[in-house]
Amino acid sequence: MGEFMEALTKHVEWRREANDHWDWWAWQVVNGEVLGTMYFYSGEHAWEDLDAYEDFEGGDQFNMTVGPLVAEASSWIDVMDESITHWHPEPQKINYLSIIEWQLKPGAQGDFKEVISKYHKVLRENDHPGYYGFPWTINGGDGGVAVLLLPYESWADMKQPEETMQELLYRVLGEEEAKKLDK
């Protein structure tokens, strides 16, 4: 990983010197099945920004310098579903992401979103701590996957709150209604 990180660091410096006008975030998997995998993210772009960015030679430079050290790569475009998201107000402070994925049954996205909307409503109306986001993949990536992103500033932020989400749902909705959400 040393040679890769050295090449990546030089590439990031090249982007700064070349006045790359996009912000990029990078995360490395430190726990889980794909340990060591790197994820790169740039967001909050309009579609026309993608056309304009093609003039920037960052991709070619990456492919020439970092690319030879990469065994496998993929790319996809996600759109954050703001109707069921409570994102961190200062993304530059996010140091860790917990990523949870569900493979949905064909045609189940609407039902899934309906249930998540109920969770979201209870969480927001009761000021439950923590941030989360639900992006939907609209280009590339695996189809039929629902993703939950949980951003954290530190490992300590991952500590479960005094009242768990399940306890909150039982308190607010009652046991019978809360159990319906789990089905």
PDB file of C-alpha atoms in Angstrom:
ATOM      1  CA  MET A   1       0.000   0.000   0.000  1.00  0.00           C
ATOM      2  CA  GLY A   2       3.008   2.307   0.500  1.00  0.00           C
ATOM      3  CA  GLU A   3       3.715   2.823  -3.201  1.00  0.00           C
ATOM      4  CA  PHE A   4       0.009   3.389  -3.901  1.00  0.00           C
ATOM      5  CA  MET A   5      -0.348   5.974  -1.101  1.00  0.00           C
ATOM      6  CA  GLU A   6       2.781   7.774  -2.293  1.00  0.00           C
ATOM      7  CA  ALA A   7       1.422   7.941  -5.861  1.00  0.00           C
ATOM      8  CA  LEU A   8      -1.996   9.036  -4.594  1.00  0.00           C
ATOM      9  CA  THR A   9      -0.455  11.776  -2.443  1.00  0.00           C
ATOM     10  CA  LYS A  10       1.470  13.079  -5.463  1.00  0.00           C
ATOM     11  CA  HIS A  11      -1.709  12.958  -7.554  1.00  0.00           C
ATOM     12  CA  VAL A  12      -3.626  14.985  -4.946  1.00  0.00           C
ATOM     13  CA  GLU A  13      -0.819  17.559  -4.936  1.00  0.00           C
ATOM     14  CA  TRP A  14      -0.941  17.664  -8.748  1.00  0.00           C
ATOM     15  CA  ARG A  15      -4.713  18.339  -8.557  1.00  0.00           C
ATOM     16  CA  ARG A  16      -4.103  21.263  -6.187  1.00  0.00           C
ATOM     17  CA  GLU A  17      -1.431  22.729  -8.458  1.00  0.00           C
ATOM     18  CA  ALA A  18      -3.681  22.218 -11.513  1.00  0.00           C
ATOM     19  CA  ASN A  19      -6.475  24.123  -9.720  1.00  0.00           C
ATOM     20  CA  ASP A  20      -8.951  21.260  -9.675  1.00  0.00           C
ATOM     21  CA  HIS A  21     -12.183  23.086  -8.845  1.00  0.00           C
ATOM     22  CA  TRP A  22     -13.964  20.031  -7.434  1.00  0.00           C
ATOM     23  CA  ASP A  23     -13.734  19.006  -3.807  1.00  0.00           C
ATOM     24  CA  TRP A  24     -12.767  15.368  -3.267  1.00  0.00           C
ATOM     25  CA  TRP A  25     -12.997  13.204  -0.168  1.00  0.00           C
ATOM     26  CA  ALA A  26     -11.232   9.895   0.300  1.00  0.00           C
ATOM     27  CA  TRP A  27     -11.929   7.066   2.715  1.00  0.00           C
ATOM     28  CA  GLN A  28     -10.160   3.798   3.288  1.00  0.00           C
ATOM     29  CA  VAL A  29     -12.015   0.775   4.642  1.00  0.00           C
ATOM     30  CA  VAL A  30     -10.577   0.029   8.106  1.00  0.00           C
ATOM     31  CA  ASN A  31     -13.108  -2.580   9.211  1.00  0.00           C
ATOM     32  CA  GLY A  32     -15.164  -5.111   7.312  1.00  0.00           C
ATOM     33  CA  GLU A  33     -14.983  -7.404   4.317  1.00  0.00           C
ATOM     34  CA  VAL A  34     -13.079  -5.172   1.893  1.00  0.00           C
ATOM     35  CA  LEU A  35     -10.347  -3.990   4.258  1.00  0.00           C
ATOM     36  CA  GLY A  36      -7.995  -1.496   2.629  1.00  0.00           C
ATOM     37  CA  THR A  37     -10.377  -0.573  -0.201  1.00  0.00           C
ATOM     38  CA  MET A  38     -10.316   3.119  -1.063  1.00  0.00           C
ATOM     39  CA  TYR A  39     -13.412   5.187  -1.856  1.00  0.00           C
ATOM     40  CA  PHE A  40     -13.246   8.612  -3.472  1.00  0.00           C
ATOM     41  CA  TYR A  41     -16.176  10.996  -3.521  1.00  0.00           C
ATOM     42  CA  SER A  42     -17.000  14.333  -5.036  1.00  0.00           C
ATOM     43  CA  GLY A  43     -20.524  15.613  -4.731  1.00  0.00           C
ATOM     44  CA  GLU A  44     -23.083  18.354  -4.958  1.00  0.00           C
ATOM     45  CA  HIS A  45     -22.666  18.641  -8.723  1.00  0.00           C
ATOM     46  CA  ALA A  46     -25.252  19.567 -11.325  1.00  0.00           C
ATOM     47  CA  TRP A  47     -25.344  17.353 -14.408  1.00  0.00           C
ATOM     48  CA  GLU A  48     -23.817  20.101 -16.534  1.00  0.00           C
ATOM     49  CA  ASP A  49     -20.844  20.161 -14.111  1.00  0.00           C
ATOM     50  CA  LEU A  50     -19.934  16.674 -15.360  1.00  0.00           C
ATOM     51  CA  ASP A  51     -19.712  17.983 -18.936  1.00  0.00           C
ATOM     52  CA  ALA A  52     -17.564  20.944 -17.875  1.00  0.00           C
ATOM     53  CA  TYR A  53     -15.267  18.723 -15.811  1.00  0.00           C
ATOM     54  CA  GLU A  54     -14.342  16.632 -18.844  1.00  0.00           C
ATOM     55  CA  ASP A  55     -12.003  19.487 -19.848  1.00  0.00           C
ATOM     56  CA  PHE A  56      -9.970  18.925 -16.672  1.00  0.00           C
ATOM     57  CA  GLU A  57      -7.261  16.338 -17.328  1.00  0.00           C
ATOM     58  CA  GLY A  58      -7.393  14.816 -13.820  1.00  0.00           C
ATOM     59  CA  GLY A  59      -8.621  11.419 -14.973  1.00  0.00           C
ATOM     60  CA  ASP A  60      -5.821  10.998 -17.485  1.00  0.00           C
ATOM     61  CA  GLN A  61      -3.222  12.049 -14.931  1.00  0.00           C
ATOM     62  CA  PHE A  62      -4.662   9.609 -12.369  1.00  0.00           C
ATOM     63  CA  ASN A  63      -4.680   6.768 -14.910  1.00  0.00           C
ATOM     64  CA  MET A  64      -1.013   7.394 -15.786  1.00  0.00           C
ATOM     65  CA  THR A  65       0.337   7.779 -12.240  1.00  0.00           C
ATOM     66  CA  VAL A  66      -1.939   5.964  -9.780  1.00  0.00           C
ATOM     67  CA  GLY A  67      -3.840   3.677 -12.161  1.00  0.00           C
ATOM     68  CA  PRO A  68      -0.974   1.212 -12.766  1.00  0.00           C
ATOM     69  CA  LEU A  69      -1.016   0.431  -9.024  1.00  0.00           C
ATOM     70  CA  VAL A  70      -4.774  -0.297  -8.924  1.00  0.00           C
ATOM     71  CA  ALA A  71      -5.977  -3.892  -9.263  1.00  0.00           C
ATOM     72  CA  GLU A  72      -9.678  -3.078  -9.667  1.00  0.00           C
ATOM     73  CA  ALA A  73     -11.759   0.092  -9.982  1.00  0.00           C
ATOM     74  CA  SER A  74     -15.397   1.006 -10.438  1.00  0.00           C
ATOM     75  CA  SER A  75     -17.365   4.199 -10.692  1.00  0.00           C
ATOM     76  CA  TRP A  76     -20.980   5.107 -10.124  1.00  0.00           C
ATOM     77  CA  ILE A  77     -23.203   8.134  -9.648  1.00  0.00           C
ATOM     78  CA  ASP A  78     -25.417   8.426  -6.601  1.00  0.00           C
ATOM     79  CA  VAL A  79     -28.009  11.024  -5.694  1.00  0.00           C
ATOM     80  CA  MET A  80     -28.675  11.613  -2.005  1.00  0.00           C
ATOM     81  CA  ASP A  81     -32.360  11.216  -1.212  1.00  0.00           C
ATOM     82  CA  GLU A  82     -32.898  14.407   0.781  1.00  0.00           C
ATOM     83  CA  SER A  83     -36.393  13.306   1.812  1.00  0.00           C
ATOM     84  CA  ILE A  84     -34.925  10.583   4.056  1.00  0.00           C
ATOM     85  CA  THR A  85     -31.517  12.080   4.880  1.00  0.00           C
ATOM     86  CA  HIS A  86     -30.150  14.030   7.833  1.00  0.00           C
ATOM     87  CA  TRP A  87     -26.587  14.746   6.713  1.00  0.00           C
ATOM     88  CA  HIS A  88     -23.698  16.164   8.706  1.00  0.00           C
ATOM     89  CA  PRO A  89     -23.733  19.986   8.414  1.00  0.00           C
ATOM     90  CA  GLU A  90     -19.920  20.125   8.128  1.00  0.00           C
ATOM     91  CA  PRO A  91     -18.855  17.352   5.729  1.00  0.00           C
ATOM     92  CA  GLN A  92     -15.192  18.327   6.016  1.00  0.00           C
ATOM     93  CA  LYS A  93     -15.305  16.979   9.594  1.00  0.00           C
ATOM     94  CA  ILE A  94     -16.380  13.491   8.504  1.00  0.00           C
ATOM     95  CA  ASN A  95     -13.500  11.095   9.133  1.00  0.00           C
ATOM     96  CA  TYR A  96     -15.414   7.805   9.169  1.00  0.00           C
ATOM     97  CA  LEU A  97     -18.369   6.377   7.303  1.00  0.00           C
ATOM     98  CA  SER A  98     -20.280   3.329   8.338  1.00  0.00           C
ATOM     99  CA  ILE A  99     -21.873   1.856   5.214  1.00  0.00           C
ATOM    100  CA  ILE A 100     -24.783  -0.557   5.412  1.00  0.00           C
ATOM    101  CA  GLU A 101     -26.205  -2.135   2.263  1.00  0.00           C
ATOM    102  CA  TRP A 102     -29.366  -4.093   1.588  1.00  0.00           C
ATOM    103  CA  GLN A 103     -30.001  -6.053  -1.597  1.00  0.00           C
ATOM    104  CA  LEU A 104     -33.636  -5.271  -2.326  1.00  0.00           C
ATOM    105  CA  LYS A 105     -36.060  -7.634  -3.962  1.00  0.00           C
ATOM    106  CA  PRO A 106     -37.093  -6.558  -7.486  1.00  0.00           C
ATOM    107  CA  GLY A 107     -39.714  -3.810  -7.277  1.00  0.00           C
ATOM    108  CA  ALA A 108     -39.215  -3.256  -3.512  1.00  0.00           C
ATOM    109  CA  GLN A 109     -37.541   0.178  -3.623  1.00  0.00           C
ATOM    110  CA  GLY A 110     -40.825   2.039  -3.073  1.00  0.00           C
ATOM    111  CA  ASP A 111     -41.811  -0.097  -0.081  1.00  0.00           C
ATOM    112  CA  PHE A 112     -38.307   0.229   1.370  1.00  0.00           C
ATOM    113  CA  LYS A 113     -38.398   4.006   1.026  1.00  0.00           C
ATOM    114  CA  GLU A 114     -41.854   4.132   2.648  1.00  0.00           C
ATOM    115  CA  VAL A 115     -40.548   2.303   5.740  1.00  0.00           C
ATOM    116  CA  ILE A 116     -37.360   4.401   5.888  1.00  0.00           C
ATOM    117  CA  SER A 117     -39.516   7.556   5.620  1.00  0.00           C
ATOM    118  CA  LYS A 118     -41.341   6.487   8.788  1.00  0.00           C
ATOM    119  CA  TYR A 119     -38.034   5.938  10.597  1.00  0.00           C
ATOM    120  CA  HIS A 120     -36.788   9.319   9.346  1.00  0.00           C
ATOM    121  CA  LYS A 121     -39.929  11.106  10.534  1.00  0.00           C
ATOM    122  CA  VAL A 122     -39.682   9.662  14.052  1.00  0.00           C
ATOM    123  CA  LEU A 123     -35.961  10.393  14.283  1.00  0.00           C
ATOM    124  CA  ARG A 124     -36.313  14.020  13.165  1.00  0.00           C
ATOM    125  CA  GLU A 125     -39.453  14.799  15.193  1.00  0.00           C
ATOM    126  CA  ASN A 126     -37.720  13.496  18.326  1.00  0.00           C
ATOM    127  CA  ASP A 127     -34.277  15.051  17.778  1.00  0.00           C
ATOM    128  CA  HIS A 128     -32.548  11.672  17.810  1.00  0.00           C
ATOM    129  CA  PRO A 129     -28.789  12.327  17.623  1.00  0.00           C
ATOM    130  CA  GLY A 130     -26.715  11.284  14.684  1.00  0.00           C
ATOM    131  CA  TYR A 131     -26.505  11.854  10.973  1.00  0.00           C
ATOM    132  CA  TYR A 132     -27.364   9.548   8.087  1.00  0.00           C
ATOM    133  CA  GLY A 133     -27.911   9.556   4.370  1.00  0.00           C
ATOM    134  CA  PHE A 134     -29.622   7.366   1.799  1.00  0.00           C
ATOM    135  CA  PRO A 135     -28.092   7.708  -1.664  1.00  0.00           C
ATOM    136  CA  TRP A 136     -29.683   5.985  -4.639  1.00  0.00           C
ATOM    137  CA  THR A 137     -27.385   4.763  -7.412  1.00  0.00           C
ATOM    138  CA  ILE A 138     -28.608   6.167 -10.708  1.00  0.00           C
ATOM    139  CA  ASN A 139     -25.686   5.214 -12.955  1.00  0.00           C
ATOM    140  CA  GLY A 140     -23.203   2.355 -12.636  1.00  0.00           C
ATOM    141  CA  GLY A 141     -22.881   0.288  -9.477  1.00  0.00           C
ATOM    142  CA  ASP A 142     -24.987  -2.674  -8.462  1.00  0.00           C
ATOM    143  CA  GLY A 143     -28.701  -2.489  -9.151  1.00  0.00           C
ATOM    144  CA  GLY A 144     -31.317  -2.935  -6.475  1.00  0.00           C
ATOM    145  CA  VAL A 145     -29.067  -1.983  -3.580  1.00  0.00           C
ATOM    146  CA  ALA A 146     -30.183   0.383  -0.827  1.00  0.00           C
ATOM    147  CA  VAL A 147     -27.338   2.092   1.015  1.00  0.00           C
ATOM    148  CA  LEU A 148     -27.298   3.769   4.420  1.00  0.00           C
ATOM    149  CA  LEU A 149     -24.354   6.085   5.148  1.00  0.00           C
ATOM    150  CA  LEU A 150     -23.579   6.965   8.759  1.00  0.00           C
ATOM    151  CA  PRO A 151     -20.947   9.736   8.957  1.00  0.00           C
ATOM    152  CA  TYR A 152     -18.794  10.197  12.071  1.00  0.00           C
ATOM    153  CA  GLU A 153     -16.096  12.594  13.166  1.00  0.00           C
ATOM    154  CA  SER A 154     -14.383  10.030  15.421  1.00  0.00           C
ATOM    155  CA  TRP A 155     -14.602   6.437  16.617  1.00  0.00           C
ATOM    156  CA  ALA A 156     -16.104   7.737  19.881  1.00  0.00           C
ATOM    157  CA  ASP A 157     -18.999   9.255  17.904  1.00  0.00           C
ATOM    158  CA  MET A 158     -20.002   5.726  16.929  1.00  0.00           C
ATOM    159  CA  LYS A 159     -21.090   5.000  20.486  1.00  0.00           C
ATOM    160  CA  GLN A 160     -24.776   4.174  20.602  1.00  0.00           C
ATOM    161  CA  PRO A 161     -26.943   6.938  22.123  1.00  0.00           C
ATOM    162  CA  GLU A 162     -28.596   6.376  25.497  1.00  0.00           C
ATOM    163  CA  GLU A 163     -31.916   5.702  23.789  1.00  0.00           C
ATOM    164  CA  THR A 164     -31.447   3.391  20.836  1.00  0.00           C
ATOM    165  CA  MET A 165     -33.411   3.910  17.657  1.00  0.00           C
ATOM    166  CA  GLN A 166     -35.440   0.774  18.413  1.00  0.00           C
ATOM    167  CA  GLU A 167     -36.284   2.048  21.920  1.00  0.00           C
ATOM    168  CA  LEU A 168     -37.299   5.406  20.445  1.00  0.00           C
ATOM    169  CA  LEU A 169     -39.573   3.737  17.901  1.00  0.00           C
ATOM    170  CA  TYR A 170     -41.232   1.607  20.587  1.00  0.00           C
ATOM    171  CA  ARG A 171     -41.730   4.674  22.798  1.00  0.00           C
ATOM    172  CA  VAL A 172     -43.129   6.903  20.044  1.00  0.00           C
ATOM    173  CA  LEU A 173     -45.043   4.440  17.875  1.00  0.00           C
ATOM    174  CA  GLY A 174     -45.854   1.738  20.389  1.00  0.00           C
ATOM    175  CA  GLU A 175     -44.594  -1.830  20.205  1.00  0.00           C
ATOM    176  CA  GLU A 176     -47.134  -3.070  17.669  1.00  0.00           C
ATOM    177  CA  GLU A 177     -46.508  -0.276  15.107  1.00  0.00           C
ATOM    178  CA  ALA A 178     -42.746  -0.360  15.620  1.00  0.00           C
ATOM    179  CA  LYS A 179     -42.668  -4.112  14.933  1.00  0.00           C
ATOM    180  CA  LYS A 180     -44.509  -3.542  11.633  1.00  0.00           C
ATOM    181  CA  LEU A 181     -41.554  -1.489  10.404  1.00  0.00           C
ATOM    182  CA  ASP A 182     -39.194  -4.436  10.822  1.00  0.00           C
ATOM    183  CA  LYS A 183     -41.161  -6.696   8.455  1.00  0.00           C
TER     184      LYS A 183
END
